[in-house]
Amino acid sequence: MREYREYPPPPALRGLAPCAWRATVRGGSQHVQRVVPDGCMDLIWTGTELMVAGPDTGAFLIPQAPGSVVTGLRFAPGVAPTLLRTPASAVRDQRMPLAELDRASAQLALAQLEQGMPSDQVLAGVALRAVRETGAPEHGPRRAAAMLRAGTGVASTAAALGCGTRTLHRWSKTSFGYGPATLRRVLRFRDALELARRGVPGAEVAARAGYADQAHLSREVRALAGVPLRELLTG
């Protein structure tokens, strides 16, 4: 059995990181976790490695051994690339060791873990040091993500940000890992999944999340998650 819990990040990271999280596998069987796209990037301690989870465009299956405890810090869309000084497109659909992106931070974090510092504090420390060194990420990517999530079209979003659609596309790949149309699709899927998890009926989920109909929702869930919505919820 897998237990998963989210909790607030340190106050200094509010607005940059929606949550920290912990996943624990209890019992004697291996668990395979299906991670689906959400537009975010995560900093993760697996118990043996410090990893960066890039933005996903499809389901990612992660085996977890019995007794394993994995902790993470989830960054809002567009935040992590600035803090890690790495374009999101460079880690799209990948799980990459932090040392390959920021060796100094990885070495310090591993030393702290070896000294017994709690992993959630270590992950927060990596992010806080990055904020001090790079400054808080610009508000532009978060504004773009909010507009696209609300259903604003790509051209209208570009106009509101004072740029053309081609510029927005290039900028979006750096900040989010893919173009604005894909980000909009992923964020719509995330909203639909949140509604479905709260028990909202499928037809209402489709309407409230901005899908043409329930069949459109079903196709998108299969495309992004790899399984039907019912299986995704029960899994």
Tab-separated table of C-alpha atoms in Angstrom:
chain	number	residue	atom	x	y	z
A	1	MET	CA	0.000	0.000	0.000
A	2	ARG	CA	1.209	3.477	-0.857
A	3	GLU	CA	0.552	6.444	1.371
A	4	TYR	CA	0.875	9.907	-0.122
A	5	ARG	CA	0.637	13.227	1.709
A	6	GLU	CA	1.075	16.847	0.645
A	7	TYR	CA	1.865	19.685	3.031
A	8	PRO	CA	2.716	23.393	2.775
A	9	PRO	CA	6.247	24.451	1.798
A	10	PRO	CA	8.245	26.936	3.928
A	11	PRO	CA	6.691	30.430	3.947
A	12	ALA	CA	9.602	31.823	1.904
A	13	LEU	CA	8.626	29.506	-0.966
A	14	ARG	CA	4.905	30.282	-0.999
A	15	GLY	CA	3.867	31.200	-4.522
A	16	LEU	CA	6.881	29.360	-5.959
A	17	ALA	CA	6.175	25.863	-4.645
A	18	PRO	CA	2.536	24.777	-4.199
A	19	CYS	CA	3.478	21.925	-1.900
A	20	ALA	CA	6.007	19.548	-0.452
A	21	TRP	CA	5.092	15.856	-0.409
A	22	ARG	CA	5.979	12.435	0.950
A	23	ALA	CA	5.181	8.988	-0.497
A	24	THR	CA	5.641	5.850	1.622
A	25	VAL	CA	5.206	2.232	0.502
A	26	ARG	CA	4.028	-0.036	3.312
A	27	GLY	CA	3.766	-3.805	3.224
A	28	GLY	CA	5.872	-6.359	1.412
A	29	SER	CA	5.020	-5.647	-2.209
A	30	GLN	CA	6.557	-3.289	-4.738
A	31	HIS	CA	4.324	-0.436	-5.822
A	32	VAL	CA	4.333	1.073	-9.300
A	33	GLN	CA	3.243	4.694	-9.222
A	34	ARG	CA	1.718	6.316	-12.299
A	35	VAL	CA	2.765	9.976	-12.448
A	36	VAL	CA	0.713	12.068	-14.854
A	37	PRO	CA	1.414	15.498	-16.387
A	38	ASP	CA	0.640	18.541	-14.237
A	39	GLY	CA	2.830	21.287	-15.730
A	40	CYS	CA	5.126	21.254	-12.703
A	41	MET	CA	8.706	20.209	-11.977
A	42	ASP	CA	9.760	18.491	-8.740
A	43	LEU	CA	12.932	18.220	-6.697
A	44	ILE	CA	12.995	14.690	-5.243
A	45	TRP	CA	14.936	12.658	-2.695
A	46	THR	CA	14.365	8.968	-3.453
A	47	GLY	CA	16.221	7.762	-0.380
A	48	THR	CA	19.356	7.170	-2.434
A	49	GLU	CA	19.384	9.944	-5.082
A	50	LEU	CA	18.583	13.614	-5.470
A	51	MET	CA	16.597	13.971	-8.680
A	52	VAL	CA	14.851	16.604	-10.743
A	53	ALA	CA	11.597	15.516	-12.356
A	54	GLY	CA	11.060	17.464	-15.546
A	55	PRO	CA	7.693	18.473	-17.012
A	56	ASP	CA	5.887	15.449	-18.415
A	57	THR	CA	3.884	15.111	-21.608
A	58	GLY	CA	2.627	11.613	-20.769
A	59	ALA	CA	2.381	9.101	-17.949
A	60	PHE	CA	5.570	8.117	-16.141
A	61	LEU	CA	5.640	4.779	-14.266
A	62	ILE	CA	7.888	4.670	-11.202
A	63	PRO	CA	8.517	1.422	-9.277
A	64	GLN	CA	8.842	1.880	-5.517
A	65	ALA	CA	10.292	-0.841	-3.297
A	66	PRO	CA	8.555	-1.974	-0.081
A	67	GLY	CA	9.455	0.311	2.806
A	68	SER	CA	10.689	3.118	0.564
A	69	VAL	CA	10.067	6.731	1.508
A	70	VAL	CA	10.287	9.385	-1.207
A	71	THR	CA	10.065	13.108	-0.469
A	72	GLY	CA	9.643	15.956	-2.919
A	73	LEU	CA	9.190	19.666	-3.403
A	74	ARG	CA	6.865	20.639	-6.245
A	75	PHE	CA	7.491	23.895	-8.095
A	76	ALA	CA	4.778	25.887	-9.808
A	77	PRO	CA	4.892	25.908	-13.631
A	78	GLY	CA	7.721	28.096	-14.911
A	79	VAL	CA	9.579	28.417	-11.579
A	80	ALA	CA	12.150	25.592	-11.500
A	81	PRO	CA	14.033	26.468	-14.722
A	82	THR	CA	15.084	29.828	-13.248
A	83	LEU	CA	16.136	28.316	-9.929
A	84	LEU	CA	18.051	25.480	-11.608
A	85	ARG	CA	19.406	27.695	-14.406
A	86	THR	CA	18.248	25.053	-16.875
A	87	PRO	CA	15.628	25.288	-19.652
A	88	ALA	CA	12.627	23.136	-18.848
A	89	SER	CA	12.868	21.624	-22.328
A	90	ALA	CA	16.236	20.087	-21.347
A	91	VAL	CA	14.553	17.873	-18.741
A	92	ARG	CA	11.151	17.322	-20.377
A	93	ASP	CA	9.902	13.760	-19.799
A	94	GLN	CA	13.054	12.951	-17.815
A	95	ARG	CA	14.208	12.227	-14.266
A	96	MET	CA	17.696	13.708	-13.985
A	97	PRO	CA	20.207	13.727	-11.091
A	98	LEU	CA	20.421	17.167	-9.510
A	99	ALA	CA	24.223	16.904	-9.718
A	100	GLU	CA	24.026	17.108	-13.520
A	101	LEU	CA	22.306	20.494	-13.248
A	102	ASP	CA	23.814	21.977	-10.082
A	103	ARG	CA	26.740	19.977	-8.704
A	104	ALA	CA	27.495	22.346	-5.815
A	105	SER	CA	23.913	22.284	-4.506
A	106	ALA	CA	23.735	18.520	-4.889
A	107	GLN	CA	26.969	17.967	-2.964
A	108	LEU	CA	25.869	20.230	-0.122
A	109	ALA	CA	22.436	18.605	0.042
A	110	LEU	CA	23.892	15.087	0.096
A	111	ALA	CA	26.264	16.087	2.895
A	112	GLN	CA	23.317	17.414	4.905
A	113	LEU	CA	21.346	14.212	4.315
A	114	GLU	CA	24.297	12.115	5.467
A	115	GLN	CA	24.418	14.217	8.632
A	116	GLY	CA	20.804	13.312	9.343
A	117	MET	CA	19.015	16.529	8.346
A	118	PRO	CA	15.372	15.779	7.417
A	119	SER	CA	14.989	15.433	3.669
A	120	ASP	CA	12.156	17.960	3.399
A	121	GLN	CA	14.371	20.597	5.023
A	122	VAL	CA	17.234	19.724	2.684
A	123	LEU	CA	15.045	20.074	-0.426
A	124	ALA	CA	13.665	23.390	0.806
A	125	GLY	CA	17.233	24.532	1.465
A	126	VAL	CA	18.219	23.830	-2.143
A	127	ALA	CA	15.338	25.967	-3.368
A	128	LEU	CA	15.922	28.790	-0.888
A	129	ARG	CA	19.615	29.034	-1.782
A	130	ALA	CA	18.675	29.181	-5.457
A	131	VAL	CA	16.207	32.017	-4.767
A	132	ARG	CA	18.927	33.958	-2.955
A	133	GLU	CA	21.404	33.407	-5.799
A	134	THR	CA	19.119	33.927	-8.789
A	135	GLY	CA	16.423	36.121	-7.308
A	136	ALA	CA	12.754	35.221	-7.345
A	137	PRO	CA	11.617	33.939	-10.749
A	138	GLU	CA	9.902	36.505	-12.944
A	139	HIS	CA	6.146	36.732	-12.661
A	140	GLY	CA	5.663	36.460	-16.439
A	141	PRO	CA	5.660	32.648	-16.682
A	142	ARG	CA	3.247	32.322	-13.785
A	143	ARG	CA	0.964	34.929	-15.354
A	144	ALA	CA	1.055	33.098	-18.677
A	145	ALA	CA	0.268	29.788	-16.982
A	146	ALA	CA	-2.653	31.341	-15.097
A	147	MET	CA	-4.101	32.815	-18.293
A	148	LEU	CA	-3.756	29.589	-20.250
A	149	ARG	CA	-5.232	27.595	-17.372
A	150	ALA	CA	-8.234	29.934	-17.382
A	151	GLY	CA	-8.799	29.112	-21.050
A	152	THR	CA	-7.253	32.182	-22.661
A	153	GLY	CA	-6.097	31.478	-26.209
A	154	VAL	CA	-2.438	31.478	-27.185
A	155	ALA	CA	-2.701	34.631	-29.327
A	156	SER	CA	-4.576	36.516	-26.599
A	157	THR	CA	-2.058	35.408	-23.978
A	158	ALA	CA	0.820	36.593	-26.151
A	159	ALA	CA	-0.856	39.944	-26.694
A	160	ALA	CA	-1.453	40.390	-22.968
A	161	LEU	CA	2.230	39.709	-22.324
A	162	GLY	CA	3.302	42.128	-25.040
A	163	CYS	CA	4.860	39.651	-27.438
A	164	GLY	CA	4.059	37.663	-30.564
A	165	THR	CA	2.971	34.028	-30.635
A	166	ARG	CA	6.359	32.836	-31.903
A	167	THR	CA	8.127	34.619	-29.076
A	168	LEU	CA	5.658	33.157	-26.583
A	169	HIS	CA	6.293	29.684	-27.976
A	170	ARG	CA	10.082	29.988	-27.600
A	171	TRP	CA	9.756	31.463	-24.143
A	172	SER	CA	7.222	28.799	-23.149
A	173	LYS	CA	9.562	25.951	-24.115
A	174	THR	CA	12.253	27.457	-21.882
A	175	SER	CA	9.904	28.074	-18.944
A	176	PHE	CA	7.545	25.095	-19.195
A	177	GLY	CA	9.285	22.541	-21.410
A	178	TYR	CA	6.785	22.745	-24.257
A	179	GLY	CA	4.697	25.242	-26.181
A	180	PRO	CA	1.749	27.202	-24.728
A	181	ALA	CA	-0.874	25.033	-26.418
A	182	THR	CA	0.543	21.923	-24.748
A	183	LEU	CA	0.739	23.708	-21.399
A	184	ARG	CA	-2.898	24.726	-21.720
A	185	ARG	CA	-3.836	21.125	-22.501
A	186	VAL	CA	-1.891	19.771	-19.509
A	187	LEU	CA	-3.338	22.329	-17.083
A	188	ARG	CA	-6.875	21.602	-18.311
A	189	PHE	CA	-6.252	17.902	-17.701
A	190	ARG	CA	-4.941	18.670	-14.193
A	191	ASP	CA	-8.051	20.676	-13.369
A	192	ALA	CA	-10.295	17.912	-14.690
A	193	LEU	CA	-8.503	15.323	-12.579
A	194	GLU	CA	-8.885	17.447	-9.452
A	195	LEU	CA	-12.627	17.751	-10.073
A	196	ALA	CA	-12.994	14.024	-10.736
A	197	ARG	CA	-11.129	13.181	-7.527
A	198	ARG	CA	-13.652	15.264	-5.614
A	199	GLY	CA	-16.434	13.081	-6.987
A	200	VAL	CA	-17.778	15.462	-9.658
A	201	PRO	CA	-19.639	13.479	-12.373
A	202	GLY	CA	-17.823	13.017	-15.686
A	203	ALA	CA	-20.126	15.182	-17.798
A	204	GLU	CA	-19.847	18.040	-15.313
A	205	VAL	CA	-16.051	17.613	-15.139
A	206	ALA	CA	-15.863	17.974	-18.911
A	207	ALA	CA	-17.998	21.115	-18.936
A	208	ARG	CA	-16.272	22.828	-16.002
A	209	ALA	CA	-12.749	22.002	-17.212
A	210	GLY	CA	-13.387	23.302	-20.721
A	211	TYR	CA	-13.742	20.138	-22.819
A	212	ALA	CA	-16.142	19.928	-25.742
A	213	ASP	CA	-17.936	16.969	-24.150
A	214	GLN	CA	-17.320	13.896	-22.008
A	215	ALA	CA	-15.939	11.939	-24.972
A	216	HIS	CA	-13.345	14.660	-25.517
A	217	LEU	CA	-12.388	14.408	-21.832
A	218	SER	CA	-12.044	10.628	-22.100
A	219	ARG	CA	-9.750	10.867	-25.136
A	220	GLU	CA	-7.527	13.436	-23.451
A	221	VAL	CA	-7.247	11.406	-20.239
A	222	ARG	CA	-6.181	8.330	-22.199
A	223	ALA	CA	-3.683	10.365	-24.221
A	224	LEU	CA	-2.055	12.047	-21.208
A	225	ALA	CA	-2.447	9.380	-18.518
A	226	GLY	CA	-2.378	6.184	-20.576
A	227	VAL	CA	-5.470	4.736	-18.879
A	228	PRO	CA	-9.195	5.588	-18.651
A	229	LEU	CA	-10.285	8.102	-16.035
A	230	ARG	CA	-11.931	5.491	-13.786
A	231	GLU	CA	-8.743	3.396	-13.687
A	232	LEU	CA	-6.657	6.483	-13.032
A	233	LEU	CA	-8.838	7.440	-10.064
A	234	THR	CA	-8.942	3.964	-8.513
A	235	GLY	CA	-5.215	3.462	-9.084
